[in-house]
Every structure is written in C-alpha cells, then in structure tokens.
PDB file of C-alpha atoms in Angstrom:
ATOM      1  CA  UNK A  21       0.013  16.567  17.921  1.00 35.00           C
ATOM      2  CA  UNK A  22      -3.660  16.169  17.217  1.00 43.00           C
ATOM      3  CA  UNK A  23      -6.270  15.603  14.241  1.00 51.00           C
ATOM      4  CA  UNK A  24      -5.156  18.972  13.059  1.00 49.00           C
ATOM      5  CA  UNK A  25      -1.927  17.332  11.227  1.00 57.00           C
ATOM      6  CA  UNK A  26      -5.180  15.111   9.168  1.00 63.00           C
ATOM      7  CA  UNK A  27      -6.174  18.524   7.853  1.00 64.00           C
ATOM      8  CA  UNK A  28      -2.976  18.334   5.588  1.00 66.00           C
ATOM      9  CA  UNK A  29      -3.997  15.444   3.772  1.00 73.00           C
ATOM     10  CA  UNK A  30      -5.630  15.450   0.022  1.00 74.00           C
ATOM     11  CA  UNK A  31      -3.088  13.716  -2.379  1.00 87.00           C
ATOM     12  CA  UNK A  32      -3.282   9.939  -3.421  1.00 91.00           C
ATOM     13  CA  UNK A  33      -0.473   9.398  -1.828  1.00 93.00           C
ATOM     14  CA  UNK A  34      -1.040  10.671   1.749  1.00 92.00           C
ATOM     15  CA  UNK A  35      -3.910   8.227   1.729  1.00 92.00           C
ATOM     16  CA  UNK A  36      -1.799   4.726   0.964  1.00 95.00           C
ATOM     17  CA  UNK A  37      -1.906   3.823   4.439  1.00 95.00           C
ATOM     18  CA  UNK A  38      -5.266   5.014   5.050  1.00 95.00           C
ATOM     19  CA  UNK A  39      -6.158   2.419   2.963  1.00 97.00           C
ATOM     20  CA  UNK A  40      -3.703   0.056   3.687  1.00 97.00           C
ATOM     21  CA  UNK A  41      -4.686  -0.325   7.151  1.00 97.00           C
ATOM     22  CA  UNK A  42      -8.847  -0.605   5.743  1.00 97.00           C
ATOM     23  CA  UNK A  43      -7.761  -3.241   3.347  1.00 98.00           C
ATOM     24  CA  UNK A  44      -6.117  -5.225   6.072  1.00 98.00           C
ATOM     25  CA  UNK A  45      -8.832  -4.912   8.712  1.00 98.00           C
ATOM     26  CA  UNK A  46     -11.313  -6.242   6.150  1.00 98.00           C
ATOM     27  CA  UNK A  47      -9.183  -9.100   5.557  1.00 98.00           C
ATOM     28  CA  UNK A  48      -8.718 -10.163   9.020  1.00 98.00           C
ATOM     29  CA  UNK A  49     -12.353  -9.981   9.611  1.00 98.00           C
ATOM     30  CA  UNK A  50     -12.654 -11.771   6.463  1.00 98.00           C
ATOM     31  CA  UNK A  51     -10.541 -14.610   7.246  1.00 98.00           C
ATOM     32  CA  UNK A  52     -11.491 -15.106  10.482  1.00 98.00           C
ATOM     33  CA  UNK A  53     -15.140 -15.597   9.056  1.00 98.00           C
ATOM     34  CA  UNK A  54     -14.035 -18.121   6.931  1.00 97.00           C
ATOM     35  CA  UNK A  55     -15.498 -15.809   3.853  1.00 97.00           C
ATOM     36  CA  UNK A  56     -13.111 -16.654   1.019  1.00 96.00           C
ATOM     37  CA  UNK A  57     -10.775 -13.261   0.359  1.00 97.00           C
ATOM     38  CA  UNK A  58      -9.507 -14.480  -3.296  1.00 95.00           C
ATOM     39  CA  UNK A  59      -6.992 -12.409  -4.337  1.00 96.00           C
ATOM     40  CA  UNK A  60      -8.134  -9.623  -2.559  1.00 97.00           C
ATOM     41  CA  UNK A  61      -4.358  -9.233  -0.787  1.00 97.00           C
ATOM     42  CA  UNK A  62      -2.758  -8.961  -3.906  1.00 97.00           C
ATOM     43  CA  UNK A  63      -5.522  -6.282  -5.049  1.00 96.00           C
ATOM     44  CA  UNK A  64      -4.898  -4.958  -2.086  1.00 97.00           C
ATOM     45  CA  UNK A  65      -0.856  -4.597  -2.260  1.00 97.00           C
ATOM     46  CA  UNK A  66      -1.461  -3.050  -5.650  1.00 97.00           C
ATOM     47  CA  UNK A  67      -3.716  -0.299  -4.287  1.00 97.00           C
ATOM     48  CA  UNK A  68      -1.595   1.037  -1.845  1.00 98.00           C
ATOM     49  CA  UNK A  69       1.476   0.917  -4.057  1.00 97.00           C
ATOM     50  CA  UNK A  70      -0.347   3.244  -6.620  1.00 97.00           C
ATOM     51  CA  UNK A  71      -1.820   5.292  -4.068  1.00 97.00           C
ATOM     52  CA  UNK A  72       1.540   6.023  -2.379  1.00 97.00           C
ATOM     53  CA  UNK A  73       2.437   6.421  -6.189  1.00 97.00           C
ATOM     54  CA  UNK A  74      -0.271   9.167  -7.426  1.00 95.00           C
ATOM     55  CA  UNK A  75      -1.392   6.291  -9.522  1.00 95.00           C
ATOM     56  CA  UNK A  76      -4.644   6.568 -10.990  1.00 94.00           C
ATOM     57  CA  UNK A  77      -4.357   4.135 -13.940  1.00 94.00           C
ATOM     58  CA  UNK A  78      -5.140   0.855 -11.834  1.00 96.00           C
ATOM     59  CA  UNK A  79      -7.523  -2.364 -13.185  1.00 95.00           C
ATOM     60  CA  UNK A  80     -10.940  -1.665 -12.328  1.00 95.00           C
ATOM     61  CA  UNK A  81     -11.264  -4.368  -9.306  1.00 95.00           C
ATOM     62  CA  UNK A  82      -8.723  -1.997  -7.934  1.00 96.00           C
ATOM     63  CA  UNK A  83     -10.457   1.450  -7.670  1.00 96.00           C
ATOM     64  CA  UNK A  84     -13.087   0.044  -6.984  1.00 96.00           C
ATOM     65  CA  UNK A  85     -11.550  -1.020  -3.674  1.00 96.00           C
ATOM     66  CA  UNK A  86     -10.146   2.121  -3.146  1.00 97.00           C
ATOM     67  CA  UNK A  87     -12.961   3.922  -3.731  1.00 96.00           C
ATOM     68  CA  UNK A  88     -15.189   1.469  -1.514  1.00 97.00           C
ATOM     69  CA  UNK A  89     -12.624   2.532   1.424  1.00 97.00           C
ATOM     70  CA  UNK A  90     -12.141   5.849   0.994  1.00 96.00           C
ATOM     71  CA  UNK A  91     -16.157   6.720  -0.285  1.00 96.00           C
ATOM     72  CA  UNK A  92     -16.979   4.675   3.355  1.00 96.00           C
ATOM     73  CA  UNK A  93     -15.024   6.551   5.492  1.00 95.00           C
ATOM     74  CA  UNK A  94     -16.010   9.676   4.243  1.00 93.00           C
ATOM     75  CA  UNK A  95     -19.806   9.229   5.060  1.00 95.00           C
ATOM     76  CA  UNK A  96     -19.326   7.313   8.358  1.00 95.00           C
ATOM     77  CA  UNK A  97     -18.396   9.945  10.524  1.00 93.00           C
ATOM     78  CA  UNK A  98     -20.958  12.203  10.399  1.00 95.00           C
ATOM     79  CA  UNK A  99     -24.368   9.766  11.405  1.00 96.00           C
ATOM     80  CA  UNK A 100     -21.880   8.398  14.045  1.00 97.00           C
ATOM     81  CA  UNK A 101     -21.838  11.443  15.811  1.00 96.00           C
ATOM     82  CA  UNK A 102     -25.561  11.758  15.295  1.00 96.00           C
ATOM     83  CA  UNK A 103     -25.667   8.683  17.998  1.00 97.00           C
ATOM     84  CA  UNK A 104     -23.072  10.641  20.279  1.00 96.00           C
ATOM     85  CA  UNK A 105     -24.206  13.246  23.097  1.00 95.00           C
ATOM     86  CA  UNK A 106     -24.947  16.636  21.577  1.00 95.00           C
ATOM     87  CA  UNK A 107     -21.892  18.388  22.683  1.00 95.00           C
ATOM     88  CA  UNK A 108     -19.920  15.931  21.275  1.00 94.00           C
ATOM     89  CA  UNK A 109     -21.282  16.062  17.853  1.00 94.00           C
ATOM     90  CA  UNK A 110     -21.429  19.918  18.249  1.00 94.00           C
ATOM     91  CA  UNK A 111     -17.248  19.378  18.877  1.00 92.00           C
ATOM     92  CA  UNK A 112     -16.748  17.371  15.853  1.00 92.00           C
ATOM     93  CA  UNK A 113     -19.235  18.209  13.172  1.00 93.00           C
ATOM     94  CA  UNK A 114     -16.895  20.398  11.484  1.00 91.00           C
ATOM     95  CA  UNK A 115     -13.497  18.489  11.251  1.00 88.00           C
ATOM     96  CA  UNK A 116     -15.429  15.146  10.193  1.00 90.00           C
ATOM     97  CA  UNK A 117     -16.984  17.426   7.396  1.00 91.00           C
ATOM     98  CA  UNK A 118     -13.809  19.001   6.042  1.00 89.00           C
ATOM     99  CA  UNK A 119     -12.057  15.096   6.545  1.00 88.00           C
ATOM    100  CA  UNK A 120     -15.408  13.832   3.968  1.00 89.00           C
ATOM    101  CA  UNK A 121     -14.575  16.173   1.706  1.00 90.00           C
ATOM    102  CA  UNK A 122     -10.435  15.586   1.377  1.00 90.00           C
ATOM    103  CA  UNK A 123     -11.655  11.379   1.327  1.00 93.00           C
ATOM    104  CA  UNK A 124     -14.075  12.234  -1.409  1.00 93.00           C
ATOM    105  CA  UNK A 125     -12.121  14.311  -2.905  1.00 92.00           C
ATOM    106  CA  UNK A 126      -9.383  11.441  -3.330  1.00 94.00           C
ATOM    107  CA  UNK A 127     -12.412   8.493  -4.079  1.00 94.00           C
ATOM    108  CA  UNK A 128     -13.405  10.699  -7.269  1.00 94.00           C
ATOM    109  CA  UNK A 129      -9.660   9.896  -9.349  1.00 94.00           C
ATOM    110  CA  UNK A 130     -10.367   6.395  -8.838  1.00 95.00           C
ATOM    111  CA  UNK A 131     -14.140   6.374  -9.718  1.00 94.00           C
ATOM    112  CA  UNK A 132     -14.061   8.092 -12.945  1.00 89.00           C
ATOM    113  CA  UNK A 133     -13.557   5.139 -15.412  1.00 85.00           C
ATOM    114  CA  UNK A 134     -15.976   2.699 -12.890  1.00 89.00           C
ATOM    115  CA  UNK A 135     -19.793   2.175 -14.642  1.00 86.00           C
ATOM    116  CA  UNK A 136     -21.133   2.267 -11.337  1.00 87.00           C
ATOM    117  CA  UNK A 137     -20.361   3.849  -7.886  1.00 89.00           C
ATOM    118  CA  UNK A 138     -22.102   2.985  -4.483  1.00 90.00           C
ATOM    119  CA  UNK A 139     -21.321   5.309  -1.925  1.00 91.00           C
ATOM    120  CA  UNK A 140     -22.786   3.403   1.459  1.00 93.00           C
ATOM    121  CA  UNK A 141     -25.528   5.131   3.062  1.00 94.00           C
ATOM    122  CA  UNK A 142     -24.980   4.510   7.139  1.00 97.00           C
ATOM    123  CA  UNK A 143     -27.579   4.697  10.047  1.00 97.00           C
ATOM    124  CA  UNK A 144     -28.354   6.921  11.900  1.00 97.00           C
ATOM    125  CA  UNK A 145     -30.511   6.496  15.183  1.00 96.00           C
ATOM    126  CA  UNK A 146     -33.786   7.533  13.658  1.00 96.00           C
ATOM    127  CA  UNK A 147     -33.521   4.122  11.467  1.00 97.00           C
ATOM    128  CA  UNK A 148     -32.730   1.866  14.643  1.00 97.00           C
ATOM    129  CA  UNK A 149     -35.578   1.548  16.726  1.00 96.00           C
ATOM    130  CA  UNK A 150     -36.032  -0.629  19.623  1.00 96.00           C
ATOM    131  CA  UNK A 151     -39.819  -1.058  21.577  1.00 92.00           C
ATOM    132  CA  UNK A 152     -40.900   2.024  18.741  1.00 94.00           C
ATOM    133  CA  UNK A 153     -37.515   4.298  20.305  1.00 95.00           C
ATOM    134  CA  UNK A 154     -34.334   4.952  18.670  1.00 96.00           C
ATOM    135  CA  UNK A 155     -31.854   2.147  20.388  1.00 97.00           C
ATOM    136  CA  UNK A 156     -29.588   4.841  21.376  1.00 96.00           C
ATOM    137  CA  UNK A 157     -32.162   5.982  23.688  1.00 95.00           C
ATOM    138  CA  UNK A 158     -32.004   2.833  25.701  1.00 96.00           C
ATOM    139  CA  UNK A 159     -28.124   3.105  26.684  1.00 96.00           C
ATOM    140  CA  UNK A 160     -26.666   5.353  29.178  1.00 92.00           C
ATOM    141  CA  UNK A 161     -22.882   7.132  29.057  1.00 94.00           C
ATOM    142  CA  UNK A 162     -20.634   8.434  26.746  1.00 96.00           C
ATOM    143  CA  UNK A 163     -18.731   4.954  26.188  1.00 96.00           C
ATOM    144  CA  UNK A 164     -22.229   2.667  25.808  1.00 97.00           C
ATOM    145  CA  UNK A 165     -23.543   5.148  23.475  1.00 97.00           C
ATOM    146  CA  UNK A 166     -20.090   4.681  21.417  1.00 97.00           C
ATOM    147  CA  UNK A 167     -19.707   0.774  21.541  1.00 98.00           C
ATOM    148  CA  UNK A 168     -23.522   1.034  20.567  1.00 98.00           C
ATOM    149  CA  UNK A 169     -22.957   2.771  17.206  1.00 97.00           C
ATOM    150  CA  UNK A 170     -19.753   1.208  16.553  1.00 98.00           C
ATOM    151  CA  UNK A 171     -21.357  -1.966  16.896  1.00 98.00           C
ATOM    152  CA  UNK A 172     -23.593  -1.568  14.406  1.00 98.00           C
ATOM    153  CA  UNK A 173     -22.048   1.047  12.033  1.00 98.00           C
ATOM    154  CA  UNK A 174     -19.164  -1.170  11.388  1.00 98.00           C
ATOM    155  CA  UNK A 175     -20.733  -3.731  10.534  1.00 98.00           C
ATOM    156  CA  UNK A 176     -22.410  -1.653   7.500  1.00 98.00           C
ATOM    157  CA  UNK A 177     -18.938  -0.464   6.703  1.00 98.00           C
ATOM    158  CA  UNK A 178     -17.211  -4.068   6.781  1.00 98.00           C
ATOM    159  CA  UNK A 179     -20.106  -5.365   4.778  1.00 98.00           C
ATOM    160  CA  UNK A 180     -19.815  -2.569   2.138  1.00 97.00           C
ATOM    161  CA  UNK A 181     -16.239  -2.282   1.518  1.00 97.00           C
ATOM    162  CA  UNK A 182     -15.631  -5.817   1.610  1.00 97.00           C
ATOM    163  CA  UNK A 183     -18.198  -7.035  -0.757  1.00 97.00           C
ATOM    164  CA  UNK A 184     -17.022  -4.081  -2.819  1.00 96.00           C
ATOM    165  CA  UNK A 185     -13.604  -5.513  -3.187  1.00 95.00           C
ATOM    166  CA  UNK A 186     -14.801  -8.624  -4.033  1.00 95.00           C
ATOM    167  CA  UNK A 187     -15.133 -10.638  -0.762  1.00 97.00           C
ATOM    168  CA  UNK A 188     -18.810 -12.287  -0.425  1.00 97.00           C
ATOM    169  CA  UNK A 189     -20.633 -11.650   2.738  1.00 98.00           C
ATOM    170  CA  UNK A 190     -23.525 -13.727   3.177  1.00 97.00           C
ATOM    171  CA  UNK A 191     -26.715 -11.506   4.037  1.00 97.00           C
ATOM    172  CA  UNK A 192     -28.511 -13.126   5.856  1.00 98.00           C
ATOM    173  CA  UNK A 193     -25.437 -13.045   8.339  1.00 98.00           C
ATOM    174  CA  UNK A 194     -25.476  -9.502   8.377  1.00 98.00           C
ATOM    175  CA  UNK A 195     -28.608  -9.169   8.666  1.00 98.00           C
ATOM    176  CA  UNK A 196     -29.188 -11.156  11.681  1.00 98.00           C
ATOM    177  CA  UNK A 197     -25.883  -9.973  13.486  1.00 98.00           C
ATOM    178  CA  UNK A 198     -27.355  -6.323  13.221  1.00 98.00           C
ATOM    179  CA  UNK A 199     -30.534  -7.359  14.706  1.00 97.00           C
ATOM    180  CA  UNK A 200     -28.596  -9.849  17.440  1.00 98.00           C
ATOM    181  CA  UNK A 201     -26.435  -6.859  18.045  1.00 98.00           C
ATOM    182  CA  UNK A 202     -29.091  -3.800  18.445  1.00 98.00           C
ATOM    183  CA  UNK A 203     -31.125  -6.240  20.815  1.00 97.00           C
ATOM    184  CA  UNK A 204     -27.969  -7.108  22.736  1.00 98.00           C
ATOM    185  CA  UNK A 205     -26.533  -3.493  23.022  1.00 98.00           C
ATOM    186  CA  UNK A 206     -29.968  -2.321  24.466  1.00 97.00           C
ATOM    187  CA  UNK A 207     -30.721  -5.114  27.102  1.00 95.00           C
ATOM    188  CA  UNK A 208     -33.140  -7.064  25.165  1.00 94.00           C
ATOM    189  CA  UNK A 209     -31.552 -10.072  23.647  1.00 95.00           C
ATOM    190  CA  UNK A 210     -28.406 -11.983  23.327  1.00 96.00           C
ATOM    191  CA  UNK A 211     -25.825 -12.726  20.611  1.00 98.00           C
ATOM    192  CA  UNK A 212     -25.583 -16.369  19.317  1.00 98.00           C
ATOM    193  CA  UNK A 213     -22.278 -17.825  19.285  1.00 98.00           C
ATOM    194  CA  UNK A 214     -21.173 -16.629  15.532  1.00 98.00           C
ATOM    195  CA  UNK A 215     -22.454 -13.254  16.117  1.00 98.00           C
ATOM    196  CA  UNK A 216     -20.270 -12.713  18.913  1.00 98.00           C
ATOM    197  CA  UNK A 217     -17.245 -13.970  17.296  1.00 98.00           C
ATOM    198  CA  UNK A 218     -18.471 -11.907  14.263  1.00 98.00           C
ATOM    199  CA  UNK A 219     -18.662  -8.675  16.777  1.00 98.00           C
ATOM    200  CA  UNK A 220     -15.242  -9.406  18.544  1.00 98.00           C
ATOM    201  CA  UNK A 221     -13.404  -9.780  15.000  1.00 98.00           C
ATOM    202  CA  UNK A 222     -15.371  -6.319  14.210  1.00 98.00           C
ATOM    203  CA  UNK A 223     -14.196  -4.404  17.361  1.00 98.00           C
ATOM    204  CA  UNK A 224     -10.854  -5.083  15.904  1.00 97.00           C
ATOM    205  CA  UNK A 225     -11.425  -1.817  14.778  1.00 96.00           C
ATOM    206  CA  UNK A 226      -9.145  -0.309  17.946  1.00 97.00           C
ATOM    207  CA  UNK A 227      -6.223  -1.575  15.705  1.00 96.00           C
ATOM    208  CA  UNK A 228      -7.591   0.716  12.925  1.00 95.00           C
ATOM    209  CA  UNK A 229      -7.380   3.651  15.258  1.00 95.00           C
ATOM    210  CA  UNK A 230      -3.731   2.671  16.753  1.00 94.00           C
ATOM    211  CA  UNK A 231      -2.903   2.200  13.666  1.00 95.00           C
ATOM    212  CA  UNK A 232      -3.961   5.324  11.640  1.00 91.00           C
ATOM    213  CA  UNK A 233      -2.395   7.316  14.788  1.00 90.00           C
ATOM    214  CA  UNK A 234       0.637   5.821  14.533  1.00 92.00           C
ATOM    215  CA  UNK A 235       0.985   6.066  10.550  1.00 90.00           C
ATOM    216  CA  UNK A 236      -0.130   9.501  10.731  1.00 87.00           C
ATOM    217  CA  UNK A 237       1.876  10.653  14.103  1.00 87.00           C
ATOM    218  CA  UNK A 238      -1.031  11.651  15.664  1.00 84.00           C
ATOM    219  CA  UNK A 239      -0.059  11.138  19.246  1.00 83.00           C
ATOM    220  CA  UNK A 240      -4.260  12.212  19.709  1.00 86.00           C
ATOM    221  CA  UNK A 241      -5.844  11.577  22.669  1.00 89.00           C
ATOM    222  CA  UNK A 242      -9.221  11.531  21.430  1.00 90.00           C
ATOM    223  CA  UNK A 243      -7.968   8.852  19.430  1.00 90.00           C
ATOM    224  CA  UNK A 244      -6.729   7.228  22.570  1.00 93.00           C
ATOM    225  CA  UNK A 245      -9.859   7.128  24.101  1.00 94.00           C
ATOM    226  CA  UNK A 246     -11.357   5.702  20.662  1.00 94.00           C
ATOM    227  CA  UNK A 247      -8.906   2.991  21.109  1.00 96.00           C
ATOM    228  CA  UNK A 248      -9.202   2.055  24.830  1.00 97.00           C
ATOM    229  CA  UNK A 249     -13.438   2.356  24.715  1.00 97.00           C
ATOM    230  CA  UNK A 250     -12.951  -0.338  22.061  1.00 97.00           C
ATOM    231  CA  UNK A 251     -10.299  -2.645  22.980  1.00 97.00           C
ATOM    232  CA  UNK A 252     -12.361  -3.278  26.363  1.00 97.00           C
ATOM    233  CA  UNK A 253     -15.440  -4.221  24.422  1.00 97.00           C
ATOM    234  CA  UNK A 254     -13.767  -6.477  22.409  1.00 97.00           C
ATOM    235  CA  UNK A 255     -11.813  -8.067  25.193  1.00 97.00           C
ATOM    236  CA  UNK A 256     -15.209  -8.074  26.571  1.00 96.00           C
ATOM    237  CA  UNK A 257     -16.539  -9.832  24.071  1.00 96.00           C
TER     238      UNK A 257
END
C-alpha cells in the first residue's frame, strides 16, 4: 500500500490513533525533560476514546489537545517541504494539501465551543538565516536537508502541542535549543549537553512514523525512508 489509503480518512474516529500516537510522543519527550505532564495521560486516554467514538462533547482541556495535534499537523507539512529539494516538494505539494484539509477538517468539531484557537505558524527557510542565508542553504543532500528541518520544525511542533495540552515548556529552553540546533545543523556551533538530549528525545519522531504506518497499514516506503533518515540521527545523537 501507500499514502493513498490516508486519502480515506476524515471522520473523528479514523483519527484516534493519529492522535494517540501525538499524545504519546509528547509525553515521552515530556518526561524525559523532566517537564511535569499532570494529568495530561489521562486527558490524553480520554481523547482518543472519544475520537475513536465520534465524540465531540469532551471538557475543554480535551479539544483543546486534540485540536493542538491535529491543527499542528495540518500546517507542518507544507513549509517542510519548502526546506526539501524542489522536485521533492513539486512530488508532495498536493497530497500534504488535501491531508491539511481532512486534519482541519476534523480540528474544527473540537474547536467550536474553545474561546480561543492557535493554529501554530511553522518556519520556513526564509525565517532561518545563518551568516544573512537561509540555513538550508548551508547543508548538502537530500537526508541533511531533512534532519535539518526536522530538527528544528519539531521542536515548534513539540513546543506547541504540548504547552497546548497543558504541559509547561520553559522558553528560554526552546529558544536556545533552536538557535544551538540551526548553528549545529549548519557547521557553526555545537549543542550543549541538554540540547542534545533535548534533540535525541525529539528525533523520537521515527517512532511517530513507524507507528502511524503501522496503525494505518501503510507498508509506504517513503515512510520508510522517513523512518530510517531519522532513527540514524538520533542514534547519532
């Protein structure tokens, strides 16, 4: 199978373990931060039962943590290909599209009773700039360019949907890992001993990918190259 079998997804329900497998990368990264999680598990559990049950009627803590996940994903794709070779983004533009607009789609039935929505707002090379160049510029290859923007595009997305569900991430953490990180990635700098445990706990994210393959029965092999190009640079790490 491929993506294609993604295409088919736009009820609550066909997202539970879309989210499930979100909520439980943010809470590994959490915990093995030390950032106090709370009762975000049990928030958690209760999300995924009432999205695999069409629920919309959940407390407000709750969609708001659905929505962080689902709103997230949605808008992440598209400036990560921006940071990917043309042809690439050229291949890809138009599935990551449609896949925003099933995610958003879902987000909306859990946003409607919520006062106030923040959908995250990722970078995109232009904002990254290194010696007056975008970063990207200073890497070479396909899999350098991709540990590059998943190196600093999950961060944003951990930071976002966790503190949106409740989990406090200090700031000035983040804000020094990114710059740590963008200096690292492009030769000119080196990552302090919490950043790099910060970084390895983020490039858990080739669990997310196994994962949402798996639950999905994807058997994709872009996926598979997702997974491998970020299992090294974690083991790396």
């Amino acid at each position: 199978m491929s993506l294609l079998r993604l295409f088919g997804l736009f009820r609550p329900a066909h997202f539970a373990d879309w989210y499930r497998i979100g909520a439980e990368y943010v809470q590994y990264v959490s915990e093995g931060m030390g950032f106090g999680v709370g009762d975000f598990p049990l928030r958690a559990e209760e999300a995924t039962a009432a999205l695999r049950a069409g629920r919309t009627d959940v407390p407000p803590e709750v969609a708001r943590s659905i929505a962080a996940d689902l709103l997230a994903d949605a808008t992440f794709s598209e400036p990560y290909l921006e940071w990917m070779p043309l042809w690439y983004e050229l291949a890809l533009v138009a599935p990551v599209r449609y896949s925003e607009f099933r995610l958003r789609r879902v987000a909306t039935r859990y946003t409607r009773e919520l006062d106030h929505v923040t959908v995250p707002r990722f970078s995109r090379p232009g904002d990254v700039l290194v010696a007056g160049r975008p970063a990207v510029d200073h890497v070479s290859g396909f899999a350098r360019r991709f540990v590059l923007a998943d190196a600093v595009l999950h961060l944003e997305w951990y930071a976002h949907v966790a503190r949106e569900s409740g989990i406090h991430v200090p700031e000035r953490l983040v804000e020094r890992t990114r710059r740590e990180t963008v200096a690292y990635y492009t030769g000119h700098g080196d990552l302090s001993d919490d950043v790099r445990h910060f970084q390895r706990l983020l490039f858990a994210d080739d669990e997310w990918v196994r994962d949402v393959d798996d639950a999905y029965d994807l058997d994709s092999t872009l996926f598979g190259v997702w997974e491998r190009i970020l299992s090294r640079e974690r083991e790396r790490l």
